[in-house]
Amino acid sequence: MNAINVSRRFFIQSTLAAGGGLMLGFHLPTSAEAAYTDAKPWKTPEKGIEVNAWLVLDTDGTVTIRVPHTEMGQGGMTSVALMIAEELDVEWTKVRAVFADPNRHLRNGKEYKVMSTHGSQLVALQHPHLMQAGASARERLKEAAAQAWGVKRADVTAKQGVLTAGAKSAAYAEFAAAAAKVVLDQEPAIKKDPSKWWLLGTGAMRLDIPAKTDGSAQYAIDTKVPGMVYAAVKASPVPWGKLKSFNADAIKNRPGVIAVHELRAVAGKRGQPDLQDAVAVVATSWWKAKTALDMLPVEWDFGDAANTSSKLYSETAKKALGEKGEMSKEDPKALEVIAASQKVVTADYERPFETHARMEPINATVHVQDDRVDVWSPTQDQSAAVLLVADQLGIDPKNVYAHPMFLGGGFGGNGGGGTGVTRQAAELSKRLKKPVKVLWTREEDVAQDKQRPMSAARLSAAIGPKGLPEAIFTRALWFSQDKQNQIGPATADYGIRNMPYNIPLRHHERHNLDTHIPSSTHRAPGANQTGFITEVFVDEMARAGGWDPLEWRFEMLKDKADWMLVLNTLKEKAGYRTDLPKGQGMGVAAVECHGTIAAACATVSVTRRGVLRVEKIVVVADPGHCINPHAAKEQMEGATCYELGHAWLGGLNIEGGRIVNTNFDTYNLLRMELMPEVETHLALSGGTKWGGMGEPAGPPVPPAVANAIFAATGKRIRSTPFKSHDLSWA
Amino acid sequence: MALSLTINGTTHNVDVEPETPLLWVIRDEVGLTGTKYGCGAARCGSCTVHVDGQPAKSCQLQAASVVGKKITTIEGLSPDGNHPVQVAWREVGVPQCGYCQSGQIMSAAALLARTRNPSENEIEQAMSDNLCRCGTYLRIKAGIRRAAQLGV
């Protein structure tokens, strides 16, 4: 054990050094350290003069950058600031970040283009707009100075917050007011060549870190408004059950109880909007509301959904895998080749529902007044929160003001205005004529979340004379509410039908099966389930054909340069081996999503009694470009932990139509003692590729670990969580 | 019921039911919001505070049971945010969403107060109740080692 500890210690140090330019024990202050955001970045007074919607300059040199996106730990706030500062050319130490105003965004015709923060798209999608905002402001400052000084704009340089022409020089802020009025014939080009960047790509500490080390960072759950009351809410434990009755008299004399309200789903519109039948207890404190709600007698009509269970879902999935599905890509020849083949590999896979379980339980505060409505919602799109509240109240969005806060996690579960909780708060505030904070217990948060759909698939491949697949058949399914065909970028077979390998004949089918369990995007939608399915099957195909699984991938991807770059880097960095003694093994997997290819190599050990230890995971990603390697590597470490947790220990259990493991005692995800060493590498292919980094590192991790378990034990894992498998070996 | 609680060196007189969890007294009555609610079941550690120097899950402590004790929250860990654990957290860049980090920092500070230079196993044992969904565990470990170097 000691030997392992020593190597792990060394390892983590070297990994961090590679990740952030930070040597433990040799702390080198960087310029990034002085840049920061306030603990309440929506309230920070903006000193100075607005040059454009993104930018305010002050005579003391402070550069305030307004961030339209949410900050949920992914580094978006810092990314926005970096991209603008790169083109503006200001001292990074002078940069302050604040959240942009969602009301202004909507009032001014989507002034910030997009406020939504999803799909790992912030940098990929927004970098042209954001770099343009910085470049355009810089050129206007130069033009304003040129006019004042009687020189040409080309003779003015703008560098690190200072304008210079010959002997004349001035701080940017001196010309901020004039620059705001300048009209340019043509907007300047942005710096597309990373070799010209002075700030992007260097690795900046995130601006929000200091406020997250002293308790000052404010989240939606921390909102306190004068006169505010608190609500605890319970919807039907079986989603979409009907509220039959409740006895408010039983709790009316409980301390602090103000009112008991019923909330109703919109008739005939399951899920749209996402307000369910529920009871709410409003009290002078949340604890009083919660304890009274616990004692409130409530009767529900659960309907037929109460007959469903995890076991029934599995049986339904197995049956559907034997039935023809909707065609994603029809190829009768593929089916003929498989039917006639001497060597066919077939396997069924299954993964359960998973929940987001952000550390900040879902909540919202809304204050409805006659002339304005204020909203504090932990959503990944603050402009959507404005529209959602306006819709719930039937009012004009121009009078609705959302106040962006830090998010205590997002993971794709906070899109579309922050789930029904924001509607609940709006409705209760309207009825009570007071500001109302609604907070769901952890149990309610898990039970009423929009879950990652359960997935299953059957794959068959005909293995040819070279041991490589000549034809493949896939039939994938998921259980999505109301048989949704698409959730974010994902479909039931997203990640399967588009597997990158050069298999000559391909036939792909899918089923959308109904469930009453609400469905939503979840960090790396689709790929988070199907990456496991595809990449474990690849391991099976490769071994059946006598190939080493990593060499198989080289062979099957040899005409795809970016995949080869990622796999070559993985091979080199991971020290991939196949000669480990029994009980130890290495496994690989590679998945593309959000425009980024990510590959993982896992090293595991399994005791004879079947105790799994994931020793190490090496992850390589190619997002094409990377503006902040520091944050990108944080996301790679985090996504690795996130998906390993689900695959190893997760899985929602459904009994009687309800989710029964609703807190961290029973939905017990990865903790420190099980966290493997993680080594992260970026392999940037450049060119026109701009992929995301918040999600893609997760999906290859579960299959890499499952494939490593096979290498170690000979036991093939075709479902998750791993903990439910007997891994013992003799 | 009126209770007198000593939080971060200040006496607060609060009117709450005696069984109210300390977490909700700290957050909603006293107004210190750095201590977070995560599970209400002592399974995530987001609500960790110090009671007479020992780490404790404030969601499980009844307010009446901590009268007369010295309660420290993240806001009172250091006068200026420069406790070695906090300094280390900034150097290493530990937090992502940050929601669990007050609890992580309080658990780490309590560990280092009793064990100046903890082993790998001691760190894992002391931190095993603190859940982080963003997956910052490796940086938390690195932060604890760095804080040990800085000296608590």
Short mmCIF file of N, CA and C in Angstrom, two decimals, chain A residues 268-324:
data_model
loop_
_atom_site.label_atom_id
_atom_site.label_comp_id
_atom_site.label_asym_id
_atom_site.label_seq_id
_atom_site.Cartn_x
_atom_site.Cartn_y
_atom_site.Cartn_z
N GLY A 268 -53.42 18.03 -19.58
CA GLY A 268 -53.14 17.52 -20.92
C GLY A 268 -51.79 17.87 -21.47
N LYS A 269 -50.95 18.48 -20.67
CA LYS A 269 -49.64 18.90 -21.18
C LYS A 269 -48.55 18.35 -20.29
N ARG A 270 -48.41 17.04 -20.27
CA ARG A 270 -47.38 16.44 -19.44
C ARG A 270 -46.01 16.95 -19.86
N GLY A 271 -45.36 17.59 -18.96
CA GLY A 271 -43.98 18.00 -19.23
C GLY A 271 -43.83 19.34 -19.92
N GLN A 272 -44.89 19.88 -20.48
CA GLN A 272 -44.78 21.16 -21.18
C GLN A 272 -45.92 22.06 -20.79
N PRO A 273 -45.80 22.98 -19.87
CA PRO A 273 -44.59 23.26 -19.10
C PRO A 273 -44.38 22.22 -17.99
N ASP A 274 -43.21 22.25 -17.40
CA ASP A 274 -42.86 21.16 -16.48
C ASP A 274 -43.30 21.43 -15.04
N LEU A 275 -44.54 21.82 -14.91
CA LEU A 275 -45.11 22.01 -13.57
C LEU A 275 -46.01 20.82 -13.28
N GLN A 276 -45.72 20.13 -12.18
CA GLN A 276 -46.50 18.95 -11.82
C GLN A 276 -47.47 19.27 -10.68
N ASP A 277 -48.43 18.38 -10.48
CA ASP A 277 -49.26 18.47 -9.28
C ASP A 277 -48.36 18.41 -8.05
N ALA A 278 -48.59 19.31 -7.10
CA ALA A 278 -47.73 19.34 -5.92
C ALA A 278 -48.45 20.06 -4.79
N VAL A 279 -47.96 19.82 -3.56
CA VAL A 279 -48.41 20.62 -2.42
C VAL A 279 -47.23 21.43 -1.92
N ALA A 280 -47.53 22.65 -1.48
CA ALA A 280 -46.49 23.54 -0.98
C ALA A 280 -46.89 24.05 0.40
N VAL A 281 -45.97 23.96 1.34
CA VAL A 281 -46.18 24.57 2.65
C VAL A 281 -45.29 25.80 2.72
N VAL A 282 -45.93 26.93 3.02
CA VAL A 282 -45.20 28.19 3.12
C VAL A 282 -45.09 28.55 4.59
N ALA A 283 -43.87 28.91 5.01
CA ALA A 283 -43.65 29.20 6.42
C ALA A 283 -42.64 30.31 6.58
N THR A 284 -42.41 30.69 7.84
CA THR A 284 -41.49 31.80 8.11
C THR A 284 -40.03 31.38 7.99
N SER A 285 -39.78 30.06 7.98
CA SER A 285 -38.42 29.60 7.68
C SER A 285 -38.56 28.31 6.88
N TRP A 286 -37.49 27.97 6.15
CA TRP A 286 -37.61 26.77 5.32
C TRP A 286 -37.71 25.53 6.20
N TRP A 287 -36.99 25.50 7.30
CA TRP A 287 -37.04 24.32 8.16
C TRP A 287 -38.45 24.09 8.69
N LYS A 288 -39.12 25.19 9.07
CA LYS A 288 -40.50 25.06 9.55
C LYS A 288 -41.42 24.58 8.43
N ALA A 289 -41.19 25.08 7.25
CA ALA A 289 -42.00 24.64 6.11
C ALA A 289 -41.78 23.16 5.83
N LYS A 290 -40.53 22.75 5.85
CA LYS A 290 -40.16 21.37 5.52
C LYS A 290 -40.72 20.38 6.56
N THR A 291 -40.56 20.72 7.83
CA THR A 291 -41.03 19.79 8.87
C THR A 291 -42.56 19.70 8.87
N ALA A 292 -43.23 20.81 8.57
CA ALA A 292 -44.69 20.77 8.49
C ALA A 292 -45.13 19.95 7.29
N LEU A 293 -44.43 20.12 6.16
CA LEU A 293 -44.78 19.36 4.96
C LEU A 293 -44.64 17.86 5.20
N ASP A 294 -43.59 17.49 5.96
CA ASP A 294 -43.38 16.07 6.27
C ASP A 294 -44.58 15.48 7.02
N MET A 295 -45.31 16.33 7.77
CA MET A 295 -46.44 15.86 8.58
C MET A 295 -47.78 16.02 7.88
N LEU A 296 -47.76 16.60 6.68
CA LEU A 296 -49.01 16.87 5.97
C LEU A 296 -49.56 15.59 5.36
N PRO A 297 -50.80 15.21 5.73
CA PRO A 297 -51.40 14.03 5.07
C PRO A 297 -51.77 14.39 3.62
N VAL A 298 -51.24 13.61 2.67
CA VAL A 298 -51.50 13.86 1.25
C VAL A 298 -51.90 12.55 0.60
N GLU A 299 -52.90 12.59 -0.27
CA GLU A 299 -53.27 11.41 -1.06
C GLU A 299 -53.05 11.68 -2.53
N TRP A 300 -52.47 10.70 -3.19
CA TRP A 300 -52.15 10.83 -4.62
C TRP A 300 -52.84 9.74 -5.40
N ASP A 301 -53.09 10.01 -6.65
CA ASP A 301 -53.50 8.97 -7.59
C ASP A 301 -52.32 8.76 -8.55
N PHE A 302 -51.62 7.66 -8.35
CA PHE A 302 -50.39 7.45 -9.12
C PHE A 302 -50.66 6.95 -10.54
N GLY A 303 -51.84 6.37 -10.76
CA GLY A 303 -52.13 5.85 -12.10
C GLY A 303 -51.31 4.60 -12.40
N ASP A 304 -51.32 4.22 -13.67
CA ASP A 304 -50.66 2.98 -14.08
C ASP A 304 -49.15 3.01 -13.88
N ALA A 305 -48.59 4.19 -13.85
CA ALA A 305 -47.14 4.30 -13.71
C ALA A 305 -46.65 3.62 -12.44
N ALA A 306 -47.55 3.48 -11.44
CA ALA A 306 -47.15 2.86 -10.17
C ALA A 306 -46.78 1.39 -10.34
N ASN A 307 -47.11 0.82 -11.49
CA ASN A 307 -46.78 -0.60 -11.73
C ASN A 307 -45.38 -0.79 -12.31
N THR A 308 -44.68 0.27 -12.57
CA THR A 308 -43.38 0.14 -13.22
C THR A 308 -42.27 -0.03 -12.19
N SER A 309 -41.21 -0.67 -12.64
CA SER A 309 -40.05 -0.90 -11.76
C SER A 309 -38.82 -1.05 -12.63
N SER A 310 -37.66 -0.99 -12.00
CA SER A 310 -36.41 -1.21 -12.75
C SER A 310 -36.44 -2.55 -13.45
N LYS A 311 -36.98 -3.57 -12.75
CA LYS A 311 -37.04 -4.91 -13.32
C LYS A 311 -37.92 -4.91 -14.57
N LEU A 312 -39.06 -4.23 -14.48
CA LEU A 312 -39.97 -4.18 -15.64
C LEU A 312 -39.32 -3.42 -16.81
N TYR A 313 -38.62 -2.33 -16.49
CA TYR A 313 -37.92 -1.60 -17.56
C TYR A 313 -36.91 -2.51 -18.26
N SER A 314 -36.19 -3.32 -17.49
CA SER A 314 -35.20 -4.23 -18.09
C SER A 314 -35.89 -5.26 -18.98
N GLU A 315 -36.99 -5.79 -18.48
CA GLU A 315 -37.71 -6.80 -19.28
C GLU A 315 -38.27 -6.19 -20.56
N THR A 316 -38.82 -4.98 -20.44
CA THR A 316 -39.35 -4.29 -21.62
C THR A 316 -38.23 -4.02 -22.63
N ALA A 317 -37.08 -3.64 -22.11
CA ALA A 317 -35.94 -3.35 -23.00
C ALA A 317 -35.50 -4.61 -23.73
N LYS A 318 -35.40 -5.71 -23.00
CA LYS A 318 -34.95 -6.97 -23.62
C LYS A 318 -35.91 -7.40 -24.73
N LYS A 319 -37.21 -7.23 -24.47
CA LYS A 319 -38.21 -7.60 -25.47
C LYS A 319 -38.06 -6.71 -26.72
N ALA A 320 -37.93 -5.43 -26.50
CA ALA A 320 -37.84 -4.50 -27.63
C ALA A 320 -36.58 -4.74 -28.46
N LEU A 321 -35.52 -5.22 -27.82
CA LEU A 321 -34.28 -5.48 -28.57
C LEU A 321 -34.47 -6.61 -29.57
N GLY A 322 -35.54 -7.39 -29.37
CA GLY A 322 -35.84 -8.46 -30.32
C GLY A 322 -36.80 -8.03 -31.40
N GLU A 323 -37.24 -6.78 -31.36
CA GLU A 323 -38.23 -6.30 -32.33
C GLU A 323 -37.64 -5.21 -33.22
N LYS A 324 -38.09 -5.22 -34.46
CA LYS A 324 -37.58 -4.26 -35.43
C LYS A 324 -37.88 -2.82 -34.97
#
